Tab-separated table of C-alpha atoms in Angstrom:
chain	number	residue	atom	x	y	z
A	1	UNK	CA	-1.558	16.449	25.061
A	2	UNK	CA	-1.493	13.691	22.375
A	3	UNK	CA	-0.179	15.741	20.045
A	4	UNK	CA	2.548	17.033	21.998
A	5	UNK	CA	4.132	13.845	22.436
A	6	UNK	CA	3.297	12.831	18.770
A	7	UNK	CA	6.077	16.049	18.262
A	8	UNK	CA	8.453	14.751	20.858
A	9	UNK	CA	8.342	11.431	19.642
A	10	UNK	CA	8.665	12.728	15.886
A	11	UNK	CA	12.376	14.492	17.924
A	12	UNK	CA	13.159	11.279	19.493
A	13	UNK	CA	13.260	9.578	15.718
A	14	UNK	CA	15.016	12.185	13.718
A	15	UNK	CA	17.811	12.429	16.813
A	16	UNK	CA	18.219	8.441	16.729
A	17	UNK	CA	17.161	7.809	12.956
A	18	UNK	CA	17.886	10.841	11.328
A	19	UNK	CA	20.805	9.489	9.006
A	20	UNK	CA	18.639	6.389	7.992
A	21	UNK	CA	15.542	8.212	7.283
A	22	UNK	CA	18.053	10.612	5.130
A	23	UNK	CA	19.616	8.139	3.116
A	24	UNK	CA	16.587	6.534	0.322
A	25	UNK	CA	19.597	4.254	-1.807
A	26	UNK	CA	20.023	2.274	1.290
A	27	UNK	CA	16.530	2.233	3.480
A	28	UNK	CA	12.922	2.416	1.305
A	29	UNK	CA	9.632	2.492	2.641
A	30	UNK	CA	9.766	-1.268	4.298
A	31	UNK	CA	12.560	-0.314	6.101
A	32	UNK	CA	11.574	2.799	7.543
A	33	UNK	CA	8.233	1.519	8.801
A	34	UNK	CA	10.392	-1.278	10.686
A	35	UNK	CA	12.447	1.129	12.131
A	36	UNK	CA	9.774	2.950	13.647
A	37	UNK	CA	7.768	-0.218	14.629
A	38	UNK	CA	10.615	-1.583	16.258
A	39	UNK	CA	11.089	1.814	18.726
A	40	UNK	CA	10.374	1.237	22.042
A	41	UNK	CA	9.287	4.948	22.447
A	42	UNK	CA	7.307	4.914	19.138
A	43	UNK	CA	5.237	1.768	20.252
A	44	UNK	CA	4.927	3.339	24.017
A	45	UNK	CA	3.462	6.484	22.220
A	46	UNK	CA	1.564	4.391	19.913
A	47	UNK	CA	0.168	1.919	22.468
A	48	UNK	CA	-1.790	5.342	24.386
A	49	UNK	CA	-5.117	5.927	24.294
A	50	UNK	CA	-6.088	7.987	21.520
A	51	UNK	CA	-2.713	7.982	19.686
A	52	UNK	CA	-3.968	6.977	16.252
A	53	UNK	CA	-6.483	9.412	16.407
A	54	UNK	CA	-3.975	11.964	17.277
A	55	UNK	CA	-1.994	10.773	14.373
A	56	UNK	CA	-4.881	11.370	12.143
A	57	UNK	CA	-5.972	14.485	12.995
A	58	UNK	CA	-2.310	15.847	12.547
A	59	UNK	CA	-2.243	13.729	8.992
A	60	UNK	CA	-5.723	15.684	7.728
A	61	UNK	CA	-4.049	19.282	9.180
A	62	UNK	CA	-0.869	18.648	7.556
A	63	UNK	CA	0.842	19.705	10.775
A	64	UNK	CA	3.183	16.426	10.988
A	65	UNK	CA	7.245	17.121	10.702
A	66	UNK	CA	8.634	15.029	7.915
A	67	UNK	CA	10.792	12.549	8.893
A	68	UNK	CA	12.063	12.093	5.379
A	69	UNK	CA	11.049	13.275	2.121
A	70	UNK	CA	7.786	11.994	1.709
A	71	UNK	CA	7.808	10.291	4.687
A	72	UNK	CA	5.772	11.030	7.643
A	73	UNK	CA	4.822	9.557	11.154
A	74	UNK	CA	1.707	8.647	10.452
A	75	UNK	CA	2.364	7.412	6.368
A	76	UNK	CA	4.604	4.987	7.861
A	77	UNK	CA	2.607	3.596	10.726
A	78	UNK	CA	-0.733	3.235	8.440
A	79	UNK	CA	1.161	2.169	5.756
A	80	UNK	CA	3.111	-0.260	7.534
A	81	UNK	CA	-0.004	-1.821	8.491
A	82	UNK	CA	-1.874	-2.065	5.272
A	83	UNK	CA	1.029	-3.227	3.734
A	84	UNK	CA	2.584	-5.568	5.702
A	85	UNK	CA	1.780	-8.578	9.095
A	86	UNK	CA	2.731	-6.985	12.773
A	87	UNK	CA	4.710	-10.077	13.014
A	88	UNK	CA	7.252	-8.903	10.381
A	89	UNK	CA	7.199	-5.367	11.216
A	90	UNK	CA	8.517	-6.133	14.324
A	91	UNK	CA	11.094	-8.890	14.368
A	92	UNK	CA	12.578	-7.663	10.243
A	93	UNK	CA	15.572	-5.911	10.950
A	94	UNK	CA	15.936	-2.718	9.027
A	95	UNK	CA	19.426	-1.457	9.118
A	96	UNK	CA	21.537	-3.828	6.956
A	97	UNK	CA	24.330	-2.127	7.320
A	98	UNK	CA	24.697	-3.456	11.398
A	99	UNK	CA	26.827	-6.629	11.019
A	100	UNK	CA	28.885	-8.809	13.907
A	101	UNK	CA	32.295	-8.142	13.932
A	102	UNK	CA	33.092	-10.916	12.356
A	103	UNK	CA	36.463	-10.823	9.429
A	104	UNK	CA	34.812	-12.776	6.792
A	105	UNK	CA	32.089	-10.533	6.405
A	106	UNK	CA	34.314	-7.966	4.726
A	107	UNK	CA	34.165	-10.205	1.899
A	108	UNK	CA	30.876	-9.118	1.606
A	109	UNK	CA	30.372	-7.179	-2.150
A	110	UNK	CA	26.714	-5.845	-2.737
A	111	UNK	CA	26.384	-5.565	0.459
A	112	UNK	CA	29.227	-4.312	2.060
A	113	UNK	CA	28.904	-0.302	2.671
A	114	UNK	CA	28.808	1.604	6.306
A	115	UNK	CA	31.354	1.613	8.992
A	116	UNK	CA	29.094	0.176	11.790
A	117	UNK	CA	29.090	-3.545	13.378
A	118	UNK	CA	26.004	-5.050	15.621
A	119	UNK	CA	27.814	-6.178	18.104
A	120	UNK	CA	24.704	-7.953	19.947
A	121	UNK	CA	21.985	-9.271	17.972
A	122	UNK	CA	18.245	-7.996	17.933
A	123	UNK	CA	16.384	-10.014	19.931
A	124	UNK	CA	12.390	-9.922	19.783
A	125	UNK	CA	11.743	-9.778	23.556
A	126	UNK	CA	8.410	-10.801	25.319
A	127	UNK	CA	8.478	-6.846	26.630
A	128	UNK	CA	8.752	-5.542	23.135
A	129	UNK	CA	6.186	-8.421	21.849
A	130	UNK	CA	3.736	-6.885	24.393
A	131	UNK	CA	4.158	-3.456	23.255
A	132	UNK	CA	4.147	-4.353	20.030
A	133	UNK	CA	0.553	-6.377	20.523
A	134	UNK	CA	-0.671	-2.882	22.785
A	135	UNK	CA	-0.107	-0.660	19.710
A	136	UNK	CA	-1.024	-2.961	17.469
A	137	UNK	CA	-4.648	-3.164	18.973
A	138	UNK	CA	-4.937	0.376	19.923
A	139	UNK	CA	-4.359	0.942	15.661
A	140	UNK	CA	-7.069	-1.405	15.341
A	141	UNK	CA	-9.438	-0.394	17.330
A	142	UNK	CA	-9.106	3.120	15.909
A	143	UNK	CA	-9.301	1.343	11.898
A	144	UNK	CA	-12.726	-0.743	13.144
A	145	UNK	CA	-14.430	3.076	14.375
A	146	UNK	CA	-13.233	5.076	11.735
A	147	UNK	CA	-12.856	2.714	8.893
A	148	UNK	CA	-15.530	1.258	6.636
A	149	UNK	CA	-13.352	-2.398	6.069
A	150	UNK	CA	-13.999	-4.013	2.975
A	151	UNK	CA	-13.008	-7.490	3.172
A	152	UNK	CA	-13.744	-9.560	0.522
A	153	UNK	CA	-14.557	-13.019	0.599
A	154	UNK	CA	-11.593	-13.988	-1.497
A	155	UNK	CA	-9.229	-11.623	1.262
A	156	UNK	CA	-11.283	-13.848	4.231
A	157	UNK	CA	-10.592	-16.975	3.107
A	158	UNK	CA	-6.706	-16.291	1.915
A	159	UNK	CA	-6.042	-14.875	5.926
A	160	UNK	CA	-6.915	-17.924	7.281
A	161	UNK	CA	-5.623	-20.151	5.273
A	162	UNK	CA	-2.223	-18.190	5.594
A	163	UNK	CA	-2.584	-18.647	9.211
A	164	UNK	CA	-3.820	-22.067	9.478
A	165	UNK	CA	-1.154	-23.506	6.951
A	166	UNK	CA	1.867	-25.199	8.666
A	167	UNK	CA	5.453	-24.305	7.711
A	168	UNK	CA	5.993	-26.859	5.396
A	169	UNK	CA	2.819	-25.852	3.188
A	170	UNK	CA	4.488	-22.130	3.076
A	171	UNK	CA	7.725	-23.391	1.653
A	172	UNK	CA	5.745	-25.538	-0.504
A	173	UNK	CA	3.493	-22.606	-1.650
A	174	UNK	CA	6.104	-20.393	-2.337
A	175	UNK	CA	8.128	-22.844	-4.004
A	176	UNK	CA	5.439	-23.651	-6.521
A	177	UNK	CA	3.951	-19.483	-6.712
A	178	UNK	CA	7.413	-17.705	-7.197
A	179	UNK	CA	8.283	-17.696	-10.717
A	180	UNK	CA	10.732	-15.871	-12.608
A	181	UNK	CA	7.731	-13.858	-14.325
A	182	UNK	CA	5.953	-13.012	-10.880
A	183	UNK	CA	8.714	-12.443	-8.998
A	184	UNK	CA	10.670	-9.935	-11.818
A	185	UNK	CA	6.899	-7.964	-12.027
A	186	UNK	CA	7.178	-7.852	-7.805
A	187	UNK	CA	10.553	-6.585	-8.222
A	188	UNK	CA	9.734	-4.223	-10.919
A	189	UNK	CA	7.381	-2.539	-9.550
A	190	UNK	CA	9.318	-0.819	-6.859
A	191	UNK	CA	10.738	1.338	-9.114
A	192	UNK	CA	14.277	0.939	-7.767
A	193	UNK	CA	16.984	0.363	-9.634
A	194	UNK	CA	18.800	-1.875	-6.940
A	195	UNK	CA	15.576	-4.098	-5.979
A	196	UNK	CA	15.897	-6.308	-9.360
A	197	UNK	CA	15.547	-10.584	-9.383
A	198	UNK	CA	18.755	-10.885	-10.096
A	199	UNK	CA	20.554	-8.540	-7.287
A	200	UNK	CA	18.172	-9.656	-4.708
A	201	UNK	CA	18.643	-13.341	-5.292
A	202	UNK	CA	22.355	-12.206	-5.297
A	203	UNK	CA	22.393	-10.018	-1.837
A	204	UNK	CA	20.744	-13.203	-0.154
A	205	UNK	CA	22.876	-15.850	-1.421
A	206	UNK	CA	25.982	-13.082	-0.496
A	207	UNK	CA	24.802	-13.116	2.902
A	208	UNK	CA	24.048	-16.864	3.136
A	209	UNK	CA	27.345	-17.559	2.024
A	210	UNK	CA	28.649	-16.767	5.503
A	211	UNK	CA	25.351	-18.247	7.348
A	212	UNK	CA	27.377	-21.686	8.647
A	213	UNK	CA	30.165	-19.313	9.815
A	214	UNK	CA	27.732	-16.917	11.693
A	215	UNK	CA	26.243	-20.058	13.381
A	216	UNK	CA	29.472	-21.205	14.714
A	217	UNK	CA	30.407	-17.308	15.967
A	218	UNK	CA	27.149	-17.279	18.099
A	219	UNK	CA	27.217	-20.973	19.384
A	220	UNK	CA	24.971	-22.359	16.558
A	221	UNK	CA	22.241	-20.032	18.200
A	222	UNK	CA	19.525	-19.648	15.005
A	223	UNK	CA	17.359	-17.235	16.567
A	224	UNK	CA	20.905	-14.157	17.638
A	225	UNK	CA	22.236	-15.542	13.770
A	226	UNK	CA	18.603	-14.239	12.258
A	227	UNK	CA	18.495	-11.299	14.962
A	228	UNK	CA	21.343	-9.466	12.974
A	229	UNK	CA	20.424	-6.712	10.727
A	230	UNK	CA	22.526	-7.998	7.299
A	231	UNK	CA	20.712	-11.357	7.944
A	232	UNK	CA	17.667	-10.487	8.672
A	233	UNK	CA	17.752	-7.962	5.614
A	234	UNK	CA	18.844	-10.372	3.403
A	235	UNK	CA	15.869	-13.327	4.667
A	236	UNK	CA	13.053	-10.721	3.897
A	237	UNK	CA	9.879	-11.029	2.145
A	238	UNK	CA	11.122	-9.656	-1.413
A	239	UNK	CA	14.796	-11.282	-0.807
A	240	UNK	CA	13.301	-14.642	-0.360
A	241	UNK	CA	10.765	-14.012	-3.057
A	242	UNK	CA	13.694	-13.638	-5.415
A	243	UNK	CA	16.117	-16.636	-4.185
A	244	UNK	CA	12.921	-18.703	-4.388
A	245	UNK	CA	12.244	-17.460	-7.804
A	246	UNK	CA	15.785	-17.341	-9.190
A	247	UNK	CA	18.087	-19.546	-7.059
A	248	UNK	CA	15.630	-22.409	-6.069
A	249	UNK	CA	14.374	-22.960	-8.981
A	250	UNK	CA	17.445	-24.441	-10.826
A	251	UNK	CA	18.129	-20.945	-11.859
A	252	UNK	CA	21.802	-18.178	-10.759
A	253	UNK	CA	22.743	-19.576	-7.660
A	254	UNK	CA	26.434	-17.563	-8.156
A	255	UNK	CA	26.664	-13.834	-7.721
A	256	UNK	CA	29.894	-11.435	-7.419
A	257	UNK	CA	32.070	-13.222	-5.006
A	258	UNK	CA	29.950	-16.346	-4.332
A	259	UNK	CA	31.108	-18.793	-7.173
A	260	UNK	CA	30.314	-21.958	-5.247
A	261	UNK	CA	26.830	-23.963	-3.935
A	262	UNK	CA	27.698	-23.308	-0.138
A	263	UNK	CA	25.184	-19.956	-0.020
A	264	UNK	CA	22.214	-21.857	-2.341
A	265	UNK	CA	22.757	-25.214	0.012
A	266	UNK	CA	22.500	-22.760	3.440
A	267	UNK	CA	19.163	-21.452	2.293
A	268	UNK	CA	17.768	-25.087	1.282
A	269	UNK	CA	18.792	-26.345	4.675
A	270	UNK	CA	17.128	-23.338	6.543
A	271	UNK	CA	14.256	-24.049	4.731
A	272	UNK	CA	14.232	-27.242	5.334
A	273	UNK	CA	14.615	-26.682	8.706
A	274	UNK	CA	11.611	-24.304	8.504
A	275	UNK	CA	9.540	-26.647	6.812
A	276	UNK	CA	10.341	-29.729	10.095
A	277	UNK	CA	10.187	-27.541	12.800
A	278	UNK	CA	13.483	-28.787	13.531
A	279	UNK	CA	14.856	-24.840	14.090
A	280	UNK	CA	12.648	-25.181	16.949
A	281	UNK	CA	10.101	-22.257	18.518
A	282	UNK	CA	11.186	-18.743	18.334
A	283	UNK	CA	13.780	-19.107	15.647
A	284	UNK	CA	10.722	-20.946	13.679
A	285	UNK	CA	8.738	-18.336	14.119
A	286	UNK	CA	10.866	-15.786	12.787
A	287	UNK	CA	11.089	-17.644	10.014
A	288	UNK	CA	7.482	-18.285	9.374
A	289	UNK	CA	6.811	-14.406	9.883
A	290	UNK	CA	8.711	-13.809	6.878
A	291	UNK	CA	7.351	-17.019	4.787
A	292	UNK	CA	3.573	-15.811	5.400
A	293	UNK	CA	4.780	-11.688	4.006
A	294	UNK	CA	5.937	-13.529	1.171
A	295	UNK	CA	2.752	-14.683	0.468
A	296	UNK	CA	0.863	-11.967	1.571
A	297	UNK	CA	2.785	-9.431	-0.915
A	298	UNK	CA	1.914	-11.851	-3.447
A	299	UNK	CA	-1.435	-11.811	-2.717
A	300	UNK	CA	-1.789	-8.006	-2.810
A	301	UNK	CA	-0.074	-7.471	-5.787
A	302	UNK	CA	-1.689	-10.641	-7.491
A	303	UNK	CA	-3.058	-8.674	-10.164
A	304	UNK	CA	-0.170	-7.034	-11.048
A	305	UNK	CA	2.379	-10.074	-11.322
A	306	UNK	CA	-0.204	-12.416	-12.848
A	307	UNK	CA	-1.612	-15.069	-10.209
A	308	UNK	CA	-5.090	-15.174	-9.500
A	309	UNK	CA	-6.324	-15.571	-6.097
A	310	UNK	CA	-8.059	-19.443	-6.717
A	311	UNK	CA	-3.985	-20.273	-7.495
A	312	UNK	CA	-2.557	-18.452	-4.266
A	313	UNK	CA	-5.948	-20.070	-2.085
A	314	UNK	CA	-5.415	-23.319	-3.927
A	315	UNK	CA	-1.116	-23.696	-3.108
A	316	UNK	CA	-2.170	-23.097	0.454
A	317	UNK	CA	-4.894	-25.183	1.051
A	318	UNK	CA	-4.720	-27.884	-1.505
A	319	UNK	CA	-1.518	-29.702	-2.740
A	320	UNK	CA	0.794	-27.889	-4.963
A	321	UNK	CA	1.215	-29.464	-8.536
């Protein structure tokens, strides 16, 4: 029965995703695990008794219909988890290619492809919260019986200090963690050619260049302004990683058609805004969703980029020098 609607629902997202899942230049593996966490059907499926298991069992047969090459139902739900917080799965937009229909947005370079506008923003709504928290506790209760966790001491101690420190001490982390060298080796390692610190520092500040505008289009509302795909896309985890990295830190704050300090300026103030509280609840919260993946991606690929985990522990829990 399970697996039944594990096909249907496997239908349902190639009939309403198909051209996203199809097209690997615009949408990678972040994206496509946000599309399907953000599907009401996929997190009613997922939110069922037994589902994960289901999705197992199919994922050991090999009997799962690819969404995508090398992309699969289940590789992008248990991936999505390991890899990233619920909170950002479900409020990151992943189609950056939405936008308001709003002129000055054509002016847009890097990020200016697809014929579609957003005419309403995405809104993270207590109903899809809820189903969001059902499948997210059905996965792990299915991980805690199946799964033999190994949690370090080190990954303990990092978790809650990620989710005891306040806004401000993210910025102030991030601000101090994110260099050039860390943040180009984060980049890197993608293995895309288009996810470099230099062109995503310059698709953020693109976007941000138009931020002020956007406010004023949706009656200086932060939380429809960051519900819009190109914005939300462009305030992601590896986007902010690289405009913290590259433009905040005295480095390119110019890119293509943004040749003034408007677009660096609009992401200081958000920050800043982050950092106070003044933004106020759920737009804060959006915000410090993406502020905490930051840090978490750094953490998991500390090794890799050169930090150690006493310097990621130490920015969040102690002052950073």
């Amino acid at each position: 029965m399970l697996g039944a609607r594990l096909d249907e629902l496997e239908e349902g997202l190639l009939a309403r995703y198909g051209r996203d899942f199809a097209d690997p230049n615009w949408h990678g593996p972040t994206s496509f695990q946000r599309i399907i966490w953000q599907d009401a059907k996929a997190l009613e499926a997922l939110a069922k008794a037994g589902a994960f298991d289901a999705l197992m069992r199919r994922r050991e047969r090999g009997t799962e219909t690819p969404l995508a090459p090398r992309l699969t139902l289940s590789g992008a739900v248990f991936e999505g988890l390991a890899r990233n917080r619920p909170s950002y799965l479900v409020s990151a937009c992943p189609n950056w290619r939405l936008r308001p229909p709003f002129g000055t947005l054509g002016r847009l370079d890097d990020m200016a492809v697809g014929p579609n506008a957003q005419h309403e923003p995405f809104l993270v709504s207590e109903t899809r919260l809820e189903a969001t928290r059902r499948a997210g506790h059905a996965a792990m209760a299915f991980l805690a019986e199946t799964q033999s966790p190994d949690v370090s001491e080190a990954d303990s101690a990092f978790r809650t200090a990620l989710g005891a420190a306040p806004s401000w001490k993210l910025v102030e982390a991030l601000s101090h963690l994110c260099t050039r060298t860390a943040a180009g080796r984060l980049m890197d390692g993608s293995n895309n050619p288009s996810v470099t610190l230099h062109r995503m520092n310059g698709q953020c500040l693109e976007v941000m260049s138009h931020f002020d505008d956007l406010l004023r289009a949706f009656d200086g509302d932060p939380v429809r302004v960051l519900g819009l795909g190109l914005v939300s896309h462009a305030l992601d985890a590896k986007h902010l990683i690289a405009v913290f990295a590259e433009g905040l830190s005295g480095g390119e704050t110019h890119y293509r058609l943004v040749t003034g300090d408007g677009a660096i300026s609009a992401v200081r103030a958000l920050l800043a805004d982050t950092a106070t509280d003044r933004l106020g609840g759920e737009a804060g919260a959006l915000m410090r969703a993406r502020l905490q993946q930051c840090l978490d991606l750094l953490w998991q690929d500390r090794t890799h980029i050169g930090l150690s985990g006493a310097a990621l522990l130490s920015a969040l829990e102690g002052s950073a020098e």
